[in-house]
Amino acid sequence: MSLGSDPLDALEIPDGTTVEEHDLVTDGDVIVGGQSTVEFGVRGRNVFAGERVQFGGDIEAEGDCRLDVWCDVAGNVLVGQDAYLGERVHVGGRLMVSGDLDIGDDVDIEEGFEASGWIVIRNPVPTLVFYFIVLSQLLRLGENEAADELAESLTGDSEIDPLVVPRGSTVSDDAWRASTPAHVGDDCRLHGNLRAESITVGEDNNIFGSLRARGDITVGPGTRIHGDVTTRNGTVTIEGDARILGDVSCSELELHENAAVDGTMRAKGDMRIVRADVSRDAE
């Protein structure tokens, strides 16, 4: 995980991420910036959340779970290794920790907790905030190599990219909203309209919602969008075998000849059809 800029500067949805009933499921880590709302439950390797993050379901972490101050979890928190809860965290269900539990003042766990290891009651350092304060300082000083090393220590030795929700974002069945760019990997299955500064969607995804951005939108090969694709000032690029089950509205449109748009296509500027043989020649 190389960090040449703010580590929470984009909504990052890694390959294979799915929404299963009311849970957001990924094989890697989940990193949620402060003052965000995730109306799903979350299942991942490690789960890190900044201050005042709200979760609408259970948290299931195979490794560690770190929740900063004033976080609110509607359901249970199940942790495979260690848990770190800052002061005034609220858990609407039960907390079960297979390792050690480090817990702050005024933490409210409605259905009680169990921990197999040591239990320390204090105000633990808000780990996520600490990491990103240090990262920001390193990047400001131009120490990119040191920042990369610290980022590696955060994500461990996993080769799987983390799921990253930027600060102040909202993730729900209705909409995924971020004021940053959004990147969706390959083979994802997501529910909700995606709203971001710009949007890049990879291959073979199923998105049950629309895409809307101020800037460019790219829809990768084999991806199906069950809604409209709209950008205010950018270019929409729809690659081979992609299908849009709605309208497309943009400044400029680049459409592969094997792509399909079920609705109306509107562009203020140029509309270009990319032929398959031209794409192969370009490679």
Short mmCIF file of C-alpha atoms in Angstrom, two decimals:
data_model
loop_
_atom_site.label_atom_id
_atom_site.label_comp_id
_atom_site.label_asym_id
_atom_site.label_seq_id
_atom_site.Cartn_x
_atom_site.Cartn_y
_atom_site.Cartn_z
CA MET A 1 0.00 0.00 0.00
CA SER A 2 1.90 3.03 -1.25
CA LEU A 3 0.84 6.38 0.11
CA GLY A 4 2.01 9.42 -1.82
CA SER A 5 -0.86 11.55 -0.55
CA ASP A 6 -3.51 11.58 2.15
CA PRO A 7 -4.35 7.90 2.84
CA LEU A 8 -8.06 8.74 3.04
CA ASP A 9 -8.22 10.81 -0.14
CA ALA A 10 -10.47 8.39 -2.05
CA LEU A 11 -13.28 5.91 -1.59
CA GLU A 12 -11.53 2.61 -2.32
CA ILE A 13 -13.59 -0.53 -2.91
CA PRO A 14 -11.22 -3.49 -3.50
CA ASP A 15 -11.72 -6.50 -5.76
CA GLY A 16 -14.39 -8.97 -4.70
CA THR A 17 -16.22 -6.67 -2.28
CA THR A 18 -19.88 -7.61 -1.88
CA VAL A 19 -22.99 -6.48 -0.06
CA GLU A 20 -24.64 -9.57 1.41
CA GLU A 21 -28.04 -8.81 2.92
CA HIS A 22 -27.10 -6.03 5.36
CA ASP A 23 -23.34 -6.66 5.55
CA LEU A 24 -20.44 -5.13 3.64
CA VAL A 25 -17.98 -7.98 3.09
CA THR A 26 -14.33 -7.79 2.00
CA ASP A 27 -11.29 -10.08 2.33
CA GLY A 28 -8.94 -7.27 3.41
CA ASP A 29 -8.92 -4.53 6.03
CA VAL A 30 -11.67 -1.95 6.49
CA ILE A 31 -10.57 1.65 7.22
CA VAL A 32 -13.27 4.22 7.95
CA GLY A 33 -12.44 7.91 8.36
CA GLY A 34 -13.90 9.95 11.21
CA GLN A 35 -17.49 11.23 11.24
CA SER A 36 -18.60 8.74 8.60
CA THR A 37 -21.74 6.60 8.57
CA VAL A 38 -21.76 2.97 7.43
CA GLU A 39 -25.34 1.74 7.60
CA PHE A 40 -24.25 -1.83 6.86
CA GLY A 41 -22.61 -4.32 9.13
CA VAL A 42 -18.94 -4.88 8.26
CA ARG A 43 -16.93 -8.08 7.79
CA GLY A 44 -13.20 -7.91 7.08
CA ARG A 45 -9.71 -8.80 8.26
CA ASN A 46 -8.94 -5.82 10.53
CA VAL A 47 -11.46 -3.02 11.15
CA PHE A 48 -10.24 0.51 11.96
CA ALA A 49 -12.58 3.44 12.55
CA GLY A 50 -11.92 7.09 13.37
CA GLU A 51 -13.90 9.23 15.78
CA ARG A 52 -17.71 9.38 15.71
CA VAL A 53 -18.19 6.65 13.10
CA GLN A 54 -21.61 4.98 13.08
CA PHE A 55 -22.14 1.36 12.01
CA GLY A 56 -25.67 0.14 11.28
CA GLY A 57 -25.03 -3.56 11.98
CA ASP A 58 -22.49 -6.02 13.36
CA ILE A 59 -18.71 -5.76 13.07
CA GLU A 60 -16.86 -9.03 12.43
CA ALA A 61 -13.06 -8.70 12.34
CA GLU A 62 -10.85 -11.74 11.77
CA GLY A 63 -7.90 -9.82 13.25
CA ASP A 64 -7.98 -6.61 15.31
CA CYS A 65 -10.77 -4.07 15.73
CA ARG A 66 -9.95 -0.46 16.71
CA LEU A 67 -12.78 1.99 17.33
CA ASP A 68 -11.97 5.59 18.20
CA VAL A 69 -13.92 7.84 20.60
CA TRP A 70 -17.70 8.24 20.27
CA CYS A 71 -18.10 5.41 17.74
CA ASP A 72 -21.52 3.74 17.68
CA VAL A 73 -22.17 0.13 16.61
CA ALA A 74 -25.81 -0.92 16.35
CA GLY A 75 -25.11 -4.66 16.64
CA ASN A 76 -22.49 -7.05 17.98
CA VAL A 77 -18.71 -6.70 17.73
CA LEU A 78 -16.90 -10.02 17.16
CA VAL A 79 -13.10 -9.83 17.12
CA GLY A 80 -10.71 -12.67 16.25
CA GLN A 81 -7.67 -11.07 17.93
CA ASP A 82 -7.36 -7.83 19.97
CA ALA A 83 -9.89 -5.01 20.40
CA TYR A 84 -9.25 -1.33 21.21
CA LEU A 85 -12.26 0.83 22.13
CA GLY A 86 -11.89 4.54 22.85
CA GLU A 87 -13.92 6.41 25.42
CA ARG A 88 -17.69 6.74 25.02
CA VAL A 89 -17.94 4.03 22.37
CA HIS A 90 -21.41 2.47 22.27
CA VAL A 91 -22.09 -1.15 21.24
CA GLY A 92 -25.76 -2.04 20.88
CA GLY A 93 -25.15 -5.78 21.16
CA ARG A 94 -22.44 -8.00 22.62
CA LEU A 95 -18.65 -7.60 22.45
CA MET A 96 -16.67 -10.85 22.08
CA VAL A 97 -12.87 -10.70 21.82
CA SER A 98 -10.60 -13.71 21.32
CA GLY A 99 -7.49 -11.75 22.37
CA ASP A 100 -6.85 -8.75 24.62
CA LEU A 101 -9.31 -5.92 25.23
CA ASP A 102 -8.15 -2.32 25.74
CA ILE A 103 -11.14 -0.19 26.67
CA GLY A 104 -11.68 3.48 27.53
CA ASP A 105 -13.91 5.34 29.98
CA ASP A 106 -17.70 5.45 29.67
CA VAL A 107 -17.87 2.67 27.07
CA ASP A 108 -21.43 1.30 26.86
CA ILE A 109 -21.83 -2.35 25.82
CA GLU A 110 -25.52 -3.16 26.16
CA GLU A 111 -25.31 -6.97 26.22
CA GLY A 112 -21.97 -7.35 28.00
CA PHE A 113 -18.56 -8.51 26.83
CA GLU A 114 -16.13 -11.44 26.92
CA ALA A 115 -12.38 -11.40 26.32
CA SER A 116 -10.06 -14.41 26.36
CA GLY A 117 -6.94 -12.35 27.07
CA TRP A 118 -6.05 -9.38 29.25
CA ILE A 119 -8.64 -6.67 29.91
CA VAL A 120 -7.27 -3.16 30.46
CA ILE A 121 -9.68 -0.35 31.34
CA ARG A 122 -8.18 3.04 30.46
CA ASN A 123 -8.23 5.56 27.61
CA PRO A 124 -6.19 3.88 24.87
CA VAL A 125 -4.46 5.99 22.26
CA PRO A 126 -6.87 6.47 19.32
CA THR A 127 -4.76 4.33 17.02
CA LEU A 128 -6.27 5.28 13.67
CA VAL A 129 -6.00 8.99 14.38
CA PHE A 130 -2.44 8.58 15.65
CA TYR A 131 -1.36 6.77 12.48
CA PHE A 132 -2.82 9.38 10.17
CA ILE A 133 -1.49 12.35 12.13
CA VAL A 134 2.01 10.88 11.81
CA LEU A 135 1.43 10.04 8.14
CA SER A 136 0.24 13.57 7.40
CA GLN A 137 3.33 15.06 9.05
CA LEU A 138 5.67 12.74 7.14
CA LEU A 139 4.00 13.55 3.84
CA ARG A 140 4.07 17.28 4.59
CA LEU A 141 7.84 17.00 5.17
CA GLY A 142 8.29 15.07 1.92
CA GLU A 143 9.29 11.86 3.74
CA ASN A 144 7.37 9.58 1.37
CA GLU A 145 9.54 6.53 2.01
CA ALA A 146 8.98 6.76 5.77
CA ALA A 147 5.24 7.27 5.14
CA ASP A 148 5.15 4.11 3.00
CA GLU A 149 6.85 2.12 5.75
CA LEU A 150 4.34 3.33 8.33
CA ALA A 151 1.46 2.47 5.99
CA GLU A 152 2.82 -1.05 5.61
CA SER A 153 2.82 -1.42 9.40
CA LEU A 154 -0.86 -0.39 9.42
CA THR A 155 -1.99 -2.88 6.79
CA GLY A 156 0.42 -5.67 7.77
CA ASP A 157 1.80 -8.07 5.16
CA SER A 158 -1.52 -8.61 3.40
CA GLU A 159 -1.46 -8.38 -0.39
CA ILE A 160 -5.18 -7.50 -0.37
CA ASP A 161 -6.02 -3.82 -0.72
CA PRO A 162 -8.08 -2.35 2.12
CA LEU A 163 -11.59 -1.00 1.81
CA VAL A 164 -11.27 2.72 2.58
CA VAL A 165 -14.15 5.06 3.44
CA PRO A 166 -12.99 8.71 3.52
CA ARG A 167 -13.81 11.06 6.37
CA GLY A 168 -17.38 12.35 6.43
CA SER A 169 -18.72 9.80 3.93
CA THR A 170 -21.96 7.82 3.99
CA VAL A 171 -22.37 4.20 2.91
CA SER A 172 -25.86 2.71 2.76
CA ASP A 173 -28.28 0.67 0.67
CA ASP A 174 -29.56 3.96 -0.74
CA ALA A 175 -26.28 5.70 -1.60
CA TRP A 176 -22.52 5.64 -1.23
CA ARG A 177 -21.56 9.33 -0.87
CA ALA A 178 -18.02 10.72 -0.78
CA SER A 179 -16.58 14.14 -1.59
CA THR A 180 -13.48 12.42 -3.01
CA PRO A 181 -12.79 10.26 -6.08
CA ALA A 182 -14.17 6.70 -5.91
CA HIS A 183 -12.46 3.56 -7.21
CA VAL A 184 -14.27 0.23 -7.52
CA GLY A 185 -12.17 -2.88 -8.20
CA ASP A 186 -13.18 -6.00 -10.12
CA ASP A 187 -15.84 -8.65 -9.40
CA CYS A 188 -17.77 -6.54 -6.87
CA ARG A 189 -21.49 -6.70 -6.15
CA LEU A 190 -22.78 -3.48 -4.60
CA HIS A 191 -26.16 -1.97 -3.73
CA GLY A 192 -26.78 1.78 -3.72
CA ASN A 193 -26.21 4.84 -5.86
CA LEU A 194 -22.56 5.92 -6.03
CA ARG A 195 -21.89 9.68 -5.62
CA ALA A 196 -18.31 10.99 -5.77
CA GLU A 197 -15.98 13.59 -7.29
CA SER A 198 -15.01 11.13 -10.05
CA ILE A 199 -15.69 7.40 -10.44
CA THR A 200 -13.65 4.53 -11.86
CA VAL A 201 -15.30 1.10 -11.96
CA GLY A 202 -13.28 -2.00 -12.86
CA GLU A 203 -14.23 -5.21 -14.66
CA ASP A 204 -17.16 -7.59 -14.20
CA ASN A 205 -18.98 -5.69 -11.46
CA ASN A 206 -22.69 -5.58 -10.70
CA ILE A 207 -23.78 -2.25 -9.24
CA PHE A 208 -27.46 -1.99 -8.36
CA GLY A 209 -27.71 1.79 -8.49
CA SER A 210 -26.67 4.81 -10.51
CA LEU A 211 -23.32 6.59 -10.88
CA ARG A 212 -23.09 10.38 -10.49
CA ALA A 213 -19.93 12.51 -10.41
CA ARG A 214 -18.69 16.01 -11.08
CA GLY A 215 -15.73 14.72 -13.08
CA ASP A 216 -14.96 11.71 -15.27
CA ILE A 217 -16.65 8.33 -15.00
CA THR A 218 -15.14 5.11 -16.40
CA VAL A 219 -17.08 1.84 -16.55
CA GLY A 220 -14.86 -1.20 -17.11
CA PRO A 221 -15.39 -4.23 -19.36
CA GLY A 222 -18.18 -6.62 -18.45
CA THR A 223 -19.59 -4.35 -15.74
CA ARG A 224 -23.34 -3.87 -15.39
CA ILE A 225 -24.79 -0.66 -13.94
CA HIS A 226 -28.46 -0.94 -12.95
CA GLY A 227 -29.17 2.79 -13.20
CA ASP A 228 -28.16 6.07 -14.85
CA VAL A 229 -24.60 7.31 -15.39
CA THR A 230 -24.34 11.09 -15.02
CA THR A 231 -21.48 13.56 -14.81
CA ARG A 232 -21.73 17.32 -14.66
CA ASN A 233 -18.51 18.32 -16.39
CA GLY A 234 -16.62 15.14 -17.21
CA THR A 235 -16.23 12.41 -19.80
CA VAL A 236 -18.01 9.08 -19.55
CA THR A 237 -16.05 6.10 -20.89
CA ILE A 238 -17.94 2.82 -21.30
CA GLU A 239 -15.68 -0.08 -22.18
CA GLY A 240 -16.33 -3.31 -24.08
CA ASP A 241 -19.19 -5.58 -22.98
CA ALA A 242 -20.28 -3.13 -20.28
CA ARG A 243 -24.01 -2.46 -20.01
CA ILE A 244 -25.83 0.56 -18.62
CA LEU A 245 -29.48 -0.16 -17.76
CA GLY A 246 -30.39 3.52 -17.75
CA ASP A 247 -29.53 6.89 -19.31
CA VAL A 248 -26.09 8.41 -19.85
CA SER A 249 -25.55 12.17 -19.54
CA CYS A 250 -22.14 13.85 -19.76
CA SER A 251 -19.95 16.46 -21.44
CA GLU A 252 -18.26 13.91 -23.70
CA LEU A 253 -18.95 10.23 -24.31
CA GLU A 254 -16.60 7.45 -25.37
CA LEU A 255 -18.52 4.24 -26.04
CA HIS A 256 -17.04 0.89 -27.06
CA GLU A 257 -18.94 -0.68 -29.92
CA ASN A 258 -19.59 -3.83 -27.85
CA ALA A 259 -20.99 -1.86 -24.93
CA ALA A 260 -24.74 -1.40 -24.47
CA VAL A 261 -26.82 1.49 -23.14
CA ASP A 262 -30.51 0.74 -22.64
CA GLY A 263 -31.57 4.34 -22.14
CA THR A 264 -30.92 7.71 -23.76
CA MET A 265 -27.38 9.04 -24.34
CA ARG A 266 -26.78 12.81 -24.03
CA ALA A 267 -23.47 14.61 -24.44
CA LYS A 268 -22.79 18.36 -24.65
CA GLY A 269 -19.65 17.73 -26.71
CA ASP A 270 -18.25 14.80 -28.72
CA MET A 271 -19.67 11.29 -28.81
CA ARG A 272 -17.11 8.71 -29.98
CA ILE A 273 -17.59 5.03 -30.82
CA VAL A 274 -14.49 2.92 -30.18
CA ARG A 275 -14.21 -0.07 -32.51
CA ALA A 276 -12.94 -3.40 -31.20
CA ASP A 277 -10.25 -3.74 -33.90
CA VAL A 278 -8.97 -0.23 -33.09
CA SER A 279 -8.70 -1.20 -29.40
CA ARG A 280 -6.64 -4.27 -30.30
CA ASP A 281 -4.36 -2.24 -32.57
CA ALA A 282 -3.77 0.23 -29.73
CA GLU A 283 -2.55 -2.62 -27.51
#
